[in-house]
């Protein structure tokens, strides 16, 4: 488990220090994946460098399994770094040595004896499904295979934390999905705390248990992935499950935004509204996606204002939160009288 407490980081600038991280609090429990998202320049890589102990925080604490690693020096620092495995964007393998020798490097640096090293390297390559490539050179592998070798190497010293800064950027979607499945299995099998820094929302939706949004050095949002998707006010939630909606058909005068409030919404909700409550909806856009046995869902529906209140109530009982879309008053219908929205 990793706990980041009130982490600040400043760099020296022309006119005094520039604060890049302005008090970050983040907990990644054992066996979970936290995605860190945010625009370029938000401070993601700085955060990653602080966690991997490449940069010293200006203040604050980084605790790995309860021990503060952020203020160590010398030999203690080098030894503490072993608790954190890092996967780099371009796997950063040495081209002139084999796959097995690349994975062995951290072990060799530590002085592990030859036969133990060979056993461990074989185990690691097997873990990432590349035992058959042990004697190949990095140049003979695909991008996804190289990334898996990078993961094997990051695991060599049995870290408790795995840190990935944009490690799937530039990979095709299928390869990305394979890498993410591998990370998800490492999380579950080895109980790792994984921090996944990415700008790709598909990646986040695929594997993250929690999401932290970094904006100008602060966490603007932080929560479990289902809770952010269920929250209509969450900007990250909208990015995770975007919905683009058709225009309202003429017989409807209101558009509602819906979000599944919990993971157990009845898939027949649409039919039940119609059959049990006589409520007529137009489906204008929506996404429903399975995360394990949890359903994530968002939709935009059209409705007639006469049915607004019973619809909201019925949806609520079905576990779906509804609210008026901002541009709710229709734009292209026959009736010119402004609409009075029932509050
Ligand atoms: N070594 C450094 N010295 C000075 N400023 C830096 C340094 N590293 C990053 N910065 C600044 O910190 C801010 C955040 O950068 P970074 O952490 O790389 O963001 P991100 O990874 O989210 O794009 C940027 O404004 C960047 O210019
Ligand atoms: Mg970066």
Short mmCIF file of C-alpha atoms and ligand atoms in Angstrom, two decimals:
data_model
loop_
_atom_site.label_atom_id
_atom_site.label_comp_id
_atom_site.label_asym_id
_atom_site.label_seq_id
_atom_site.Cartn_x
_atom_site.Cartn_y
_atom_site.Cartn_z
CA UNK A 1 0.00 0.00 0.00
CA UNK A 2 1.17 3.50 -0.76
CA UNK A 3 0.03 6.62 1.05
CA UNK A 4 0.89 10.09 -0.19
CA UNK A 5 0.32 12.81 2.36
CA UNK A 6 0.24 16.51 1.64
CA UNK A 7 2.91 16.21 -1.03
CA UNK A 8 4.39 19.47 -2.28
CA UNK A 9 7.05 19.83 -4.94
CA UNK A 10 8.61 23.06 -6.16
CA UNK A 11 11.25 23.63 -8.79
CA UNK A 12 13.58 26.58 -8.90
CA UNK A 13 12.32 29.12 -11.45
CA UNK A 14 13.65 32.47 -12.68
CA UNK A 15 11.62 34.42 -10.14
CA UNK A 16 11.89 32.04 -7.20
CA UNK A 17 10.43 28.59 -6.66
CA UNK A 18 7.60 27.34 -8.86
CA UNK A 19 5.18 25.04 -7.08
CA UNK A 20 4.22 22.12 -9.34
CA UNK A 21 2.54 19.86 -6.77
CA UNK A 22 0.40 21.79 -4.29
CA UNK A 23 -0.57 19.30 -1.62
CA UNK A 24 -1.48 15.86 -2.96
CA UNK A 25 -3.18 13.26 -0.78
CA UNK A 26 -3.60 9.84 -2.32
CA UNK A 27 -3.90 6.28 -1.01
CA UNK A 28 -3.44 3.22 -3.19
CA UNK A 29 -4.39 0.14 -1.16
CA UNK A 30 -2.76 -3.21 -1.79
CA UNK A 31 -4.20 -5.06 -4.77
CA UNK A 32 -5.73 -2.01 -6.43
CA UNK A 33 -5.04 0.15 -9.45
CA UNK A 34 -5.26 3.92 -9.21
CA UNK A 35 -5.24 5.85 -12.46
CA UNK A 36 -3.86 9.39 -12.41
CA UNK A 37 -5.28 11.48 -15.22
CA UNK A 38 -4.95 15.13 -16.12
CA UNK A 39 -3.93 17.51 -18.86
CA UNK A 40 -0.37 17.98 -19.98
CA UNK A 41 1.58 20.07 -17.47
CA UNK A 42 -0.71 19.14 -14.55
CA UNK A 43 2.18 17.54 -12.66
CA UNK A 44 1.66 13.83 -13.38
CA UNK A 45 5.26 13.03 -14.24
CA UNK A 46 6.51 15.10 -11.30
CA UNK A 47 4.25 13.02 -9.06
CA UNK A 48 5.59 9.85 -10.64
CA UNK A 49 9.20 10.97 -10.08
CA UNK A 50 8.46 11.73 -6.44
CA UNK A 51 6.89 8.30 -5.97
CA UNK A 52 9.79 6.49 -7.66
CA UNK A 53 12.16 8.54 -5.46
CA UNK A 54 13.90 10.12 -8.43
CA UNK A 55 12.88 13.53 -7.10
CA UNK A 56 12.76 14.59 -3.48
CA UNK A 57 9.47 16.18 -2.41
CA UNK A 58 9.70 19.72 -1.07
CA UNK A 59 7.46 18.60 1.78
CA UNK A 60 5.00 15.89 2.62
CA UNK A 61 5.30 12.14 3.00
CA UNK A 62 5.29 9.07 0.78
CA UNK A 63 4.70 5.95 2.83
CA UNK A 64 5.13 2.47 1.39
CA UNK A 65 3.62 -0.14 3.71
CA UNK A 66 3.73 2.46 6.47
CA UNK A 67 7.36 3.53 6.00
CA UNK A 68 8.23 7.05 4.81
CA UNK A 69 10.65 6.70 1.93
CA UNK A 70 10.69 10.27 0.73
CA UNK A 71 13.49 11.61 2.94
CA UNK A 72 16.01 8.77 2.74
CA UNK A 73 19.53 9.16 1.36
CA UNK A 74 22.41 7.03 0.09
CA UNK A 75 22.23 3.30 0.66
CA UNK A 76 18.87 3.45 2.42
CA UNK A 77 17.41 5.29 -0.55
CA UNK A 78 18.79 2.76 -3.04
CA UNK A 79 17.38 -0.08 -1.02
CA UNK A 80 13.99 1.63 -0.61
CA UNK A 81 13.75 2.10 -4.38
CA UNK A 82 13.43 -1.66 -4.74
CA UNK A 83 9.93 -1.44 -3.29
CA UNK A 84 8.87 0.51 -6.36
CA UNK A 85 8.97 -0.97 -9.86
CA UNK A 86 8.72 1.44 -12.77
CA UNK A 87 7.48 0.72 -16.28
CA UNK A 88 8.65 3.27 -18.81
CA UNK A 89 6.82 4.54 -21.86
CA UNK A 90 9.31 3.09 -24.32
CA UNK A 91 10.21 0.03 -22.24
CA UNK A 92 13.85 1.34 -22.23
CA UNK A 93 15.46 -2.05 -22.93
CA UNK A 94 19.14 -2.34 -23.85
CA UNK A 95 19.29 -3.38 -27.49
CA UNK A 96 22.60 -5.27 -27.47
CA UNK A 97 21.67 -7.83 -24.83
CA UNK A 98 18.97 -10.50 -24.86
CA UNK A 99 15.53 -10.29 -23.31
CA UNK A 100 16.66 -12.55 -20.45
CA UNK A 101 19.74 -10.41 -19.80
CA UNK A 102 17.60 -7.26 -19.76
CA UNK A 103 15.29 -8.75 -17.14
CA UNK A 104 18.32 -9.96 -15.17
CA UNK A 105 19.92 -6.49 -14.95
CA UNK A 106 18.38 -5.35 -11.65
CA UNK A 107 19.25 -8.75 -10.12
CA UNK A 108 22.82 -8.61 -11.43
CA UNK A 109 23.26 -5.10 -10.00
CA UNK A 110 22.20 -6.48 -6.66
CA UNK A 111 24.73 -9.33 -6.86
CA UNK A 112 22.24 -12.21 -7.00
CA UNK A 113 24.05 -15.50 -7.71
CA UNK A 114 23.87 -16.89 -11.24
CA UNK A 115 21.59 -19.90 -10.82
CA UNK A 116 19.13 -18.01 -8.64
CA UNK A 117 19.12 -15.24 -11.19
CA UNK A 118 18.38 -17.66 -14.04
CA UNK A 119 15.48 -19.21 -12.12
CA UNK A 120 14.03 -15.82 -11.27
CA UNK A 121 14.35 -14.52 -14.85
CA UNK A 122 12.60 -17.63 -16.20
CA UNK A 123 9.81 -17.17 -13.65
CA UNK A 124 9.41 -13.50 -14.59
CA UNK A 125 9.37 -14.13 -18.33
CA UNK A 126 6.85 -16.91 -17.82
CA UNK A 127 4.71 -14.51 -15.77
CA UNK A 128 4.49 -12.09 -18.72
CA UNK A 129 4.10 -14.91 -21.28
CA UNK A 130 7.47 -14.47 -22.97
CA UNK A 131 9.58 -17.39 -21.78
CA UNK A 132 9.97 -18.48 -25.41
CA UNK A 133 11.61 -15.12 -26.22
CA UNK A 134 14.29 -15.34 -23.53
CA UNK A 135 17.14 -15.43 -26.05
CA UNK A 136 15.70 -12.94 -28.51
CA UNK A 137 16.98 -9.38 -28.76
CA UNK A 138 14.67 -6.41 -28.10
CA UNK A 139 14.78 -5.46 -31.79
CA UNK A 140 13.16 -8.80 -32.65
CA UNK A 141 10.08 -8.13 -30.52
CA UNK A 142 6.85 -6.22 -31.14
CA UNK A 143 6.14 -3.04 -29.14
CA UNK A 144 3.75 -4.91 -26.85
CA UNK A 145 6.28 -7.69 -26.24
CA UNK A 146 8.97 -5.14 -25.37
CA UNK A 147 6.58 -3.51 -22.95
CA UNK A 148 5.96 -6.89 -21.30
CA UNK A 149 9.71 -7.42 -20.94
CA UNK A 150 9.82 -3.99 -19.29
CA UNK A 151 7.13 -5.16 -16.87
CA UNK A 152 9.08 -8.36 -16.10
CA UNK A 153 12.17 -6.26 -15.37
CA UNK A 154 10.15 -3.88 -13.17
CA UNK A 155 9.01 -6.92 -11.14
CA UNK A 156 12.50 -8.41 -10.76
CA UNK A 157 13.13 -7.09 -7.25
CA UNK A 158 9.64 -8.01 -5.98
CA UNK A 159 8.33 -4.45 -5.62
CA UNK A 160 5.17 -3.67 -3.65
CA UNK A 161 4.32 -0.73 -5.89
CA UNK A 162 4.22 -0.70 -9.68
CA UNK A 163 4.35 2.67 -11.34
CA UNK A 164 3.54 3.21 -14.99
CA UNK A 165 3.86 6.62 -16.66
CA UNK A 166 2.11 6.47 -20.03
CA UNK A 167 3.36 2.90 -20.58
CA UNK A 168 0.63 2.11 -23.13
CA UNK A 169 0.89 5.34 -25.12
CA UNK A 170 1.64 4.58 -28.73
CA UNK A 171 0.48 0.95 -28.58
CA UNK A 172 -2.43 -0.20 -30.72
CA UNK A 173 -5.74 -0.85 -28.89
CA UNK A 174 -5.43 -4.65 -28.90
CA UNK A 175 -1.88 -4.59 -27.51
CA UNK A 176 -2.91 -1.97 -24.97
CA UNK A 177 -5.73 -4.25 -23.80
CA UNK A 178 -3.27 -7.16 -23.38
CA UNK A 179 -0.90 -5.03 -21.32
CA UNK A 180 -3.77 -3.78 -19.16
CA UNK A 181 -5.00 -7.35 -18.60
CA UNK A 182 -1.48 -8.27 -17.52
CA UNK A 183 -1.38 -5.35 -15.07
CA UNK A 184 -4.80 -6.31 -13.72
CA UNK A 185 -3.66 -9.89 -13.12
CA UNK A 186 -0.48 -8.68 -11.37
CA UNK A 187 -2.60 -6.50 -9.13
CA UNK A 188 -4.77 -9.46 -8.15
CA UNK A 189 -2.14 -12.24 -8.06
CA UNK A 190 0.72 -10.36 -6.41
CA UNK A 191 -1.36 -7.85 -4.45
CA UNK A 192 0.54 -4.94 -5.98
CA UNK A 193 -0.50 -1.33 -5.60
CA UNK A 194 -0.42 -0.02 -9.14
CA UNK A 195 -0.31 3.63 -10.12
CA UNK A 196 -1.19 4.14 -13.74
CA UNK A 197 -0.48 7.57 -15.15
CA UNK A 198 -2.25 8.08 -18.44
CA UNK A 199 -4.11 10.53 -20.60
CA UNK A 200 -6.16 7.73 -22.24
CA UNK A 201 -9.65 7.42 -20.74
CA UNK A 202 -10.20 4.02 -22.38
CA UNK A 203 -7.25 2.73 -20.41
CA UNK A 204 -8.71 4.10 -17.19
CA UNK A 205 -12.15 2.64 -17.83
CA UNK A 206 -10.61 -0.75 -18.63
CA UNK A 207 -8.60 -1.31 -15.42
CA UNK A 208 -8.74 1.43 -12.82
CA UNK A 209 -10.27 0.77 -9.43
CA UNK A 210 -9.81 4.39 -8.41
CA UNK A 211 -9.26 7.53 -10.40
CA UNK A 212 -7.40 10.67 -9.35
CA UNK A 213 -7.62 13.72 -11.60
CA UNK A 214 -4.71 16.09 -11.34
CA UNK A 215 -5.19 19.67 -12.39
CA UNK A 216 -2.61 22.40 -11.90
CA UNK A 217 -0.83 20.50 -9.15
CA UNK A 218 -3.93 19.62 -7.14
CA UNK A 219 -6.34 16.67 -7.13
CA UNK A 220 -9.53 18.00 -8.62
CA UNK A 221 -11.33 14.67 -8.29
CA UNK A 222 -10.61 11.43 -6.52
CA UNK A 223 -12.80 8.38 -6.07
CA UNK A 224 -13.67 4.87 -7.15
CA UNK A 225 -14.32 4.52 -10.86
CA UNK A 226 -17.98 3.48 -10.45
CA UNK A 227 -18.65 6.37 -8.06
CA UNK A 228 -17.22 8.92 -10.49
CA UNK A 229 -19.20 7.49 -13.40
CA UNK A 230 -22.35 7.58 -11.27
CA UNK A 231 -21.78 11.21 -10.32
CA UNK A 232 -23.42 13.56 -12.80
CA UNK A 233 -21.32 16.46 -11.55
CA UNK A 234 -18.03 14.66 -12.14
CA UNK A 235 -16.13 15.95 -15.16
CA UNK A 236 -14.00 12.80 -15.11
CA UNK A 237 -17.18 10.70 -14.99
CA UNK A 238 -18.33 12.33 -18.22
CA UNK A 239 -14.96 11.70 -19.84
CA UNK A 240 -14.97 8.07 -18.71
CA UNK A 241 -18.38 7.29 -20.17
CA UNK A 242 -19.10 9.97 -22.75
CA UNK A 243 -22.54 10.20 -24.31
CA UNK A 244 -23.30 12.11 -27.46
CA UNK A 245 -27.00 12.61 -27.93
CA UNK A 246 -29.35 12.89 -30.89
CA UNK A 247 -31.60 15.97 -31.06
CA UNK A 248 -34.97 15.76 -29.33
CA UNK A 249 -37.71 14.37 -31.56
CA UNK A 250 -40.73 16.73 -31.96
CA UNK A 251 -43.11 14.98 -29.58
CA UNK A 252 -40.70 15.33 -26.64
CA UNK A 253 -39.84 18.62 -24.97
CA UNK A 254 -37.27 17.71 -22.31
CA UNK A 255 -33.96 15.94 -22.38
CA UNK A 256 -32.75 14.10 -19.28
CA UNK A 257 -29.26 12.96 -18.45
CA UNK A 258 -29.26 9.63 -16.66
CA UNK A 259 -26.53 7.92 -14.66
CA UNK A 260 -26.64 4.48 -13.04
CA UNK A 261 -26.34 5.25 -9.35
CA UNK A 262 -25.25 1.78 -8.34
CA UNK A 263 -23.92 -1.25 -10.16
CA UNK A 264 -27.12 -3.29 -9.97
CA UNK A 265 -29.51 -1.39 -12.24
CA UNK A 266 -32.12 -3.65 -13.83
CA UNK A 267 -31.21 -3.94 -17.53
CA UNK A 268 -34.96 -3.89 -18.25
CA UNK A 269 -35.42 -0.42 -16.74
CA UNK A 270 -36.42 1.10 -20.06
CA UNK A 271 -39.18 -1.45 -20.60
CA UNK A 272 -40.34 -1.22 -17.00
CA UNK A 273 -40.80 2.53 -17.27
CA UNK A 274 -43.03 2.03 -20.26
CA UNK A 275 -44.95 -1.04 -19.16
CA UNK A 276 -45.24 -0.47 -15.39
CA UNK A 277 -45.52 3.32 -15.41
CA UNK A 278 -46.71 4.21 -18.89
CA UNK A 279 -43.74 6.53 -19.30
CA UNK A 280 -42.61 7.08 -22.82
CA UNK A 281 -38.93 7.80 -23.38
CA UNK A 282 -36.85 8.41 -26.46
CA UNK A 283 -33.34 6.99 -26.26
CA UNK A 284 -31.07 9.69 -27.68
CA UNK A 285 -27.69 8.31 -26.68
CA UNK A 286 -26.10 6.11 -24.09
CA UNK A 287 -23.41 3.73 -22.98
CA UNK A 288 -23.75 0.73 -20.74
CA UNK A 289 -20.63 -1.17 -19.89
CA UNK A 290 -19.75 -4.08 -17.64
CA UNK A 291 -16.97 -3.73 -15.11
CA UNK A 292 -16.84 -7.23 -13.68
CA UNK A 293 -20.41 -7.74 -12.49
CA UNK A 294 -21.00 -4.02 -12.01
CA UNK A 295 -22.94 -2.12 -14.67
CA UNK A 296 -21.72 1.37 -15.50
CA UNK A 297 -24.26 3.37 -17.44
CA UNK A 298 -25.09 6.81 -18.71
CA UNK A 299 -27.76 7.89 -21.15
CA UNK A 300 -29.63 10.85 -22.53
CA UNK A 301 -33.36 10.40 -23.03
CA UNK A 302 -36.16 12.56 -24.34
CA UNK A 303 -39.39 12.84 -22.39
CA UNK A 304 -42.54 14.96 -22.39
CA UNK A 305 -42.66 17.48 -19.53
CA UNK A 306 -46.03 16.09 -18.36
CA UNK A 307 -44.24 12.89 -17.41
CA UNK A 308 -41.17 14.55 -15.94
CA UNK A 309 -41.95 14.09 -12.26
CA UNK A 310 -43.23 10.49 -12.35
CA UNK A 311 -40.31 9.59 -14.60
CA UNK A 312 -37.72 11.03 -12.20
CA UNK A 313 -39.32 9.19 -9.32
CA UNK A 314 -39.57 5.87 -11.16
CA UNK A 315 -36.00 6.16 -12.40
CA UNK A 316 -34.84 6.91 -8.89
CA UNK A 317 -36.51 3.75 -7.60
CA UNK A 318 -34.71 1.81 -10.34
CA UNK A 319 -31.34 3.13 -9.19
CA UNK A 320 -30.95 5.70 -11.94
CA UNK A 321 -30.25 9.33 -11.20
CA UNK A 322 -31.85 11.75 -13.64
CA UNK A 323 -31.42 15.43 -14.20
CA UNK A 324 -32.38 17.93 -16.83
CA UNK A 325 -29.85 18.40 -19.54
CA UNK A 326 -28.50 21.97 -19.61
CA UNK A 327 -29.90 22.66 -23.05
CA UNK A 328 -33.11 20.98 -21.91
CA UNK A 329 -35.51 23.45 -23.47
CA UNK A 330 -35.81 22.06 -26.93
CA UNK A 331 -34.36 23.88 -29.83
CA UNK A 332 -36.14 22.58 -32.89
CA UNK A 333 -39.78 21.93 -32.20
CA UNK A 334 -43.08 23.27 -33.35
CA UNK A 335 -44.12 25.02 -30.14
CA UNK A 336 -42.66 28.50 -29.59
CA UNK A 337 -43.82 29.01 -25.99
CA UNK A 338 -40.94 28.79 -23.54
CA UNK A 339 -41.08 25.74 -21.42
CA UNK A 340 -41.72 25.86 -17.72
CA UNK A 341 -39.61 23.25 -16.10
CA UNK A 342 -41.10 21.42 -13.19
CA UNK A 343 -38.63 21.76 -10.33
N1 LIG B 1 12.81 19.54 -13.60
C1 LIG B 1 11.95 20.56 -13.72
N2 LIG B 1 12.30 21.84 -13.49
C2 LIG B 1 11.44 22.86 -13.59
N3 LIG B 1 10.14 22.70 -13.91
C3 LIG B 1 9.70 21.46 -14.17
C4 LIG B 1 10.57 20.32 -14.09
N4 LIG B 1 9.83 19.20 -14.39
C5 LIG B 1 8.59 19.63 -14.64
N5 LIG B 1 8.50 20.97 -14.52
C6 LIG B 1 7.25 21.77 -14.70
O1 LIG B 1 6.26 21.21 -13.89
C7 LIG B 1 4.99 21.25 -14.53
C8 LIG B 1 4.37 19.87 -14.55
O2 LIG B 1 5.13 19.03 -15.40
P1 LIG B 1 4.90 17.45 -15.50
O3 LIG B 1 4.99 16.88 -14.14
O4 LIG B 1 5.83 16.92 -16.52
O5 LIG B 1 3.39 17.40 -16.01
P2 LIG B 1 2.60 16.24 -16.82
O6 LIG B 1 3.37 14.97 -16.71
O7 LIG B 1 1.25 16.21 -16.16
O8 LIG B 1 2.49 16.74 -18.23
C9 LIG B 1 5.23 21.83 -15.92
O9 LIG B 1 4.88 23.18 -15.89
C10 LIG B 1 6.72 21.65 -16.10
O10 LIG B 1 7.23 22.67 -16.93
MG1 LIG B 2 4.10 13.55 -18.11
#
